[in-house]
């Protein structure tokens, strides 16, 4: 998985509880992304980061916040989990360069909100 | 909103046959990428084609891009059972943050 790990890999939580998912990368990528994957929707961008402490919203950011205090870690927080946030969450990262580059993905976190 | 839309949603073929998947997108792009996802795993990059390219090859993969029709196709030749996976196109519309907009994917099943 190109040096990208996610934790936890599986989590079951109750509605209304806060949840934090962690993405860790070892390749010094500048850009990091959080996606959610749901049947019939493909992958949708939640938030992304373009550097330490620099983040911005994606297309489905409501109910989520992120933080990036170190290059290697990108945290996704669900402040108060809802059943609609049951999903598989993927982290991705890429480096800066003059040529187009791919994103590298982590293995995913399966989150169930009951 | 989804930038890429793959067609078909599901494809089942026999080993040795070729598999073709199509992708349409809505806005102008800088490049278009194809990813593969095995069941329960993360996505893996397959191939990238820039907006000024029309065709690109990588091993058994052939990608074409038609910017006038805002469409791309991925051809896998001589398919193998191990090619069974979901395939996604992802459009990069340029900009400094290199965001990708993914389609919903094509589930390819290659029967031995």
PDB file of C-alpha atoms in Angstrom, chain B residues 26-105:
ATOM      1  CA  UNK B  26     -18.064  16.254 -17.602  1.00  0.00           C
ATOM      2  CA  UNK B  27     -15.514  19.047 -17.543  1.00  0.00           C
ATOM      3  CA  UNK B  28     -12.164  19.654 -19.155  1.00  0.00           C
ATOM      4  CA  UNK B  29      -9.325  17.655 -17.691  1.00  0.00           C
ATOM      5  CA  UNK B  30      -5.603  17.839 -17.191  1.00  0.00           C
ATOM      6  CA  UNK B  31      -5.283  14.065 -17.143  1.00  0.00           C
ATOM      7  CA  UNK B  32      -7.364  10.965 -16.617  1.00  0.00           C
ATOM      8  CA  UNK B  33      -6.290   8.030 -14.502  1.00  0.00           C
ATOM      9  CA  UNK B  34      -7.445   4.451 -14.124  1.00  0.00           C
ATOM     10  CA  UNK B  35      -7.305   2.579 -10.844  1.00  0.00           C
ATOM     11  CA  UNK B  36      -8.001  -0.979  -9.860  1.00  0.00           C
ATOM     12  CA  UNK B  37      -9.473  -2.197  -6.584  1.00  0.00           C
ATOM     13  CA  UNK B  38      -9.437  -5.789  -5.482  1.00  0.00           C
ATOM     14  CA  UNK B  39     -12.203  -6.777  -3.103  1.00  0.00           C
ATOM     15  CA  UNK B  40     -11.611  -5.358   0.366  1.00  0.00           C
ATOM     16  CA  UNK B  41      -8.446  -3.518  -0.627  1.00  0.00           C
ATOM     17  CA  UNK B  42      -7.325  -0.010  -1.464  1.00  0.00           C
ATOM     18  CA  UNK B  43      -7.052   1.369  -4.957  1.00  0.00           C
ATOM     19  CA  UNK B  44      -3.974   0.811  -7.049  1.00  0.00           C
ATOM     20  CA  UNK B  45      -2.988   3.086  -9.902  1.00  0.00           C
ATOM     21  CA  UNK B  46      -2.870   1.448 -13.333  1.00  0.00           C
ATOM     22  CA  UNK B  47      -2.245   4.082 -15.936  1.00  0.00           C
ATOM     23  CA  UNK B  48      -2.439   7.838 -16.521  1.00  0.00           C
ATOM     24  CA  UNK B  49      -3.162   9.580 -19.800  1.00  0.00           C
ATOM     25  CA  UNK B  50      -2.664  13.289 -20.271  1.00  0.00           C
ATOM     26  CA  UNK B  51      -5.183  15.498 -22.026  1.00  0.00           C
ATOM     27  CA  UNK B  52      -2.865  15.940 -25.012  1.00  0.00           C
ATOM     28  CA  UNK B  53      -2.447  12.186 -25.492  1.00  0.00           C
ATOM     29  CA  UNK B  54      -4.825   9.976 -27.433  1.00  0.00           C
ATOM     30  CA  UNK B  55      -3.588   6.508 -26.592  1.00  0.00           C
ATOM     31  CA  UNK B  56      -1.277   4.897 -24.100  1.00  0.00           C
ATOM     32  CA  UNK B  57      -0.124   1.346 -23.475  1.00  0.00           C
ATOM     33  CA  UNK B  58       1.194  -0.425 -20.421  1.00  0.00           C
ATOM     34  CA  UNK B  59       1.649  -4.168 -20.662  1.00  0.00           C
ATOM     35  CA  UNK B  60      -1.788  -5.666 -21.357  1.00  0.00           C
ATOM     36  CA  UNK B  61      -3.492  -2.320 -20.776  1.00  0.00           C
ATOM     37  CA  UNK B  62      -4.460   0.127 -23.472  1.00  0.00           C
ATOM     38  CA  UNK B  63      -6.100   3.434 -22.660  1.00  0.00           C
ATOM     39  CA  UNK B  64      -7.595   5.841 -25.139  1.00  0.00           C
ATOM     40  CA  UNK B  65      -8.779   9.377 -24.574  1.00  0.00           C
ATOM     41  CA  UNK B  66     -11.145  11.423 -26.708  1.00  0.00           C
ATOM     42  CA  UNK B  67     -11.335  14.922 -25.276  1.00  0.00           C
ATOM     43  CA  UNK B  68     -13.865  16.041 -27.881  1.00  0.00           C
ATOM     44  CA  UNK B  69     -16.285  13.420 -26.559  1.00  0.00           C
ATOM     45  CA  UNK B  70     -15.044  13.679 -22.977  1.00  0.00           C
ATOM     46  CA  UNK B  71     -14.538   9.945 -22.848  1.00  0.00           C
ATOM     47  CA  UNK B  72     -11.874   7.346 -22.210  1.00  0.00           C
ATOM     48  CA  UNK B  73     -11.680   3.604 -22.528  1.00  0.00           C
ATOM     49  CA  UNK B  74      -9.583   0.968 -20.809  1.00  0.00           C
ATOM     50  CA  UNK B  75      -8.847  -2.242 -22.678  1.00  0.00           C
ATOM     51  CA  UNK B  76      -7.399  -5.248 -20.886  1.00  0.00           C
ATOM     52  CA  UNK B  77      -6.184  -7.817 -23.377  1.00  0.00           C
ATOM     53  CA  UNK B  78      -5.924 -11.566 -22.800  1.00  0.00           C
ATOM     54  CA  UNK B  79      -7.622 -11.292 -19.434  1.00  0.00           C
ATOM     55  CA  UNK B  80      -6.775 -13.539 -16.520  1.00  0.00           C
ATOM     56  CA  UNK B  81      -8.756 -14.621 -13.477  1.00  0.00           C
ATOM     57  CA  UNK B  82      -6.438 -12.407 -11.428  1.00  0.00           C
ATOM     58  CA  UNK B  83      -7.778  -9.366 -13.318  1.00  0.00           C
ATOM     59  CA  UNK B  84     -11.074  -9.777 -11.461  1.00  0.00           C
ATOM     60  CA  UNK B  85     -11.529  -6.459  -9.656  1.00  0.00           C
ATOM     61  CA  UNK B  86     -13.334  -3.139  -9.809  1.00  0.00           C
ATOM     62  CA  UNK B  87     -11.903  -0.554 -12.148  1.00  0.00           C
ATOM     63  CA  UNK B  88     -12.325   3.175 -11.661  1.00  0.00           C
ATOM     64  CA  UNK B  89     -11.558   6.140 -13.823  1.00  0.00           C
ATOM     65  CA  UNK B  90     -10.554   9.358 -12.114  1.00  0.00           C
ATOM     66  CA  UNK B  91     -10.419  12.773 -13.689  1.00  0.00           C
ATOM     67  CA  UNK B  92      -7.922  15.429 -12.719  1.00  0.00           C
ATOM     68  CA  UNK B  93      -9.244  18.804 -13.768  1.00  0.00           C
ATOM     69  CA  UNK B  94      -6.022  20.638 -13.099  1.00  0.00           C
ATOM     70  CA  UNK B  95      -5.440  23.141 -10.344  1.00  0.00           C
ATOM     71  CA  UNK B  96      -2.788  23.125  -7.684  1.00  0.00           C
ATOM     72  CA  UNK B  97      -4.300  20.556  -5.381  1.00  0.00           C
ATOM     73  CA  UNK B  98      -4.313  17.619  -7.781  1.00  0.00           C
ATOM     74  CA  UNK B  99      -7.775  16.521  -6.767  1.00  0.00           C
ATOM     75  CA  UNK B 100      -9.290  13.522  -8.488  1.00  0.00           C
ATOM     76  CA  UNK B 101     -12.967  12.946  -9.162  1.00  0.00           C
ATOM     77  CA  UNK B 102     -13.797   9.263  -9.394  1.00  0.00           C
ATOM     78  CA  UNK B 103     -16.447   7.413 -11.305  1.00  0.00           C
ATOM     79  CA  UNK B 104     -18.597   4.697  -9.792  1.00  0.00           C
ATOM     80  CA  UNK B 105     -16.517   1.878 -11.219  1.00  0.00           C
TER      81      UNK B 105
END
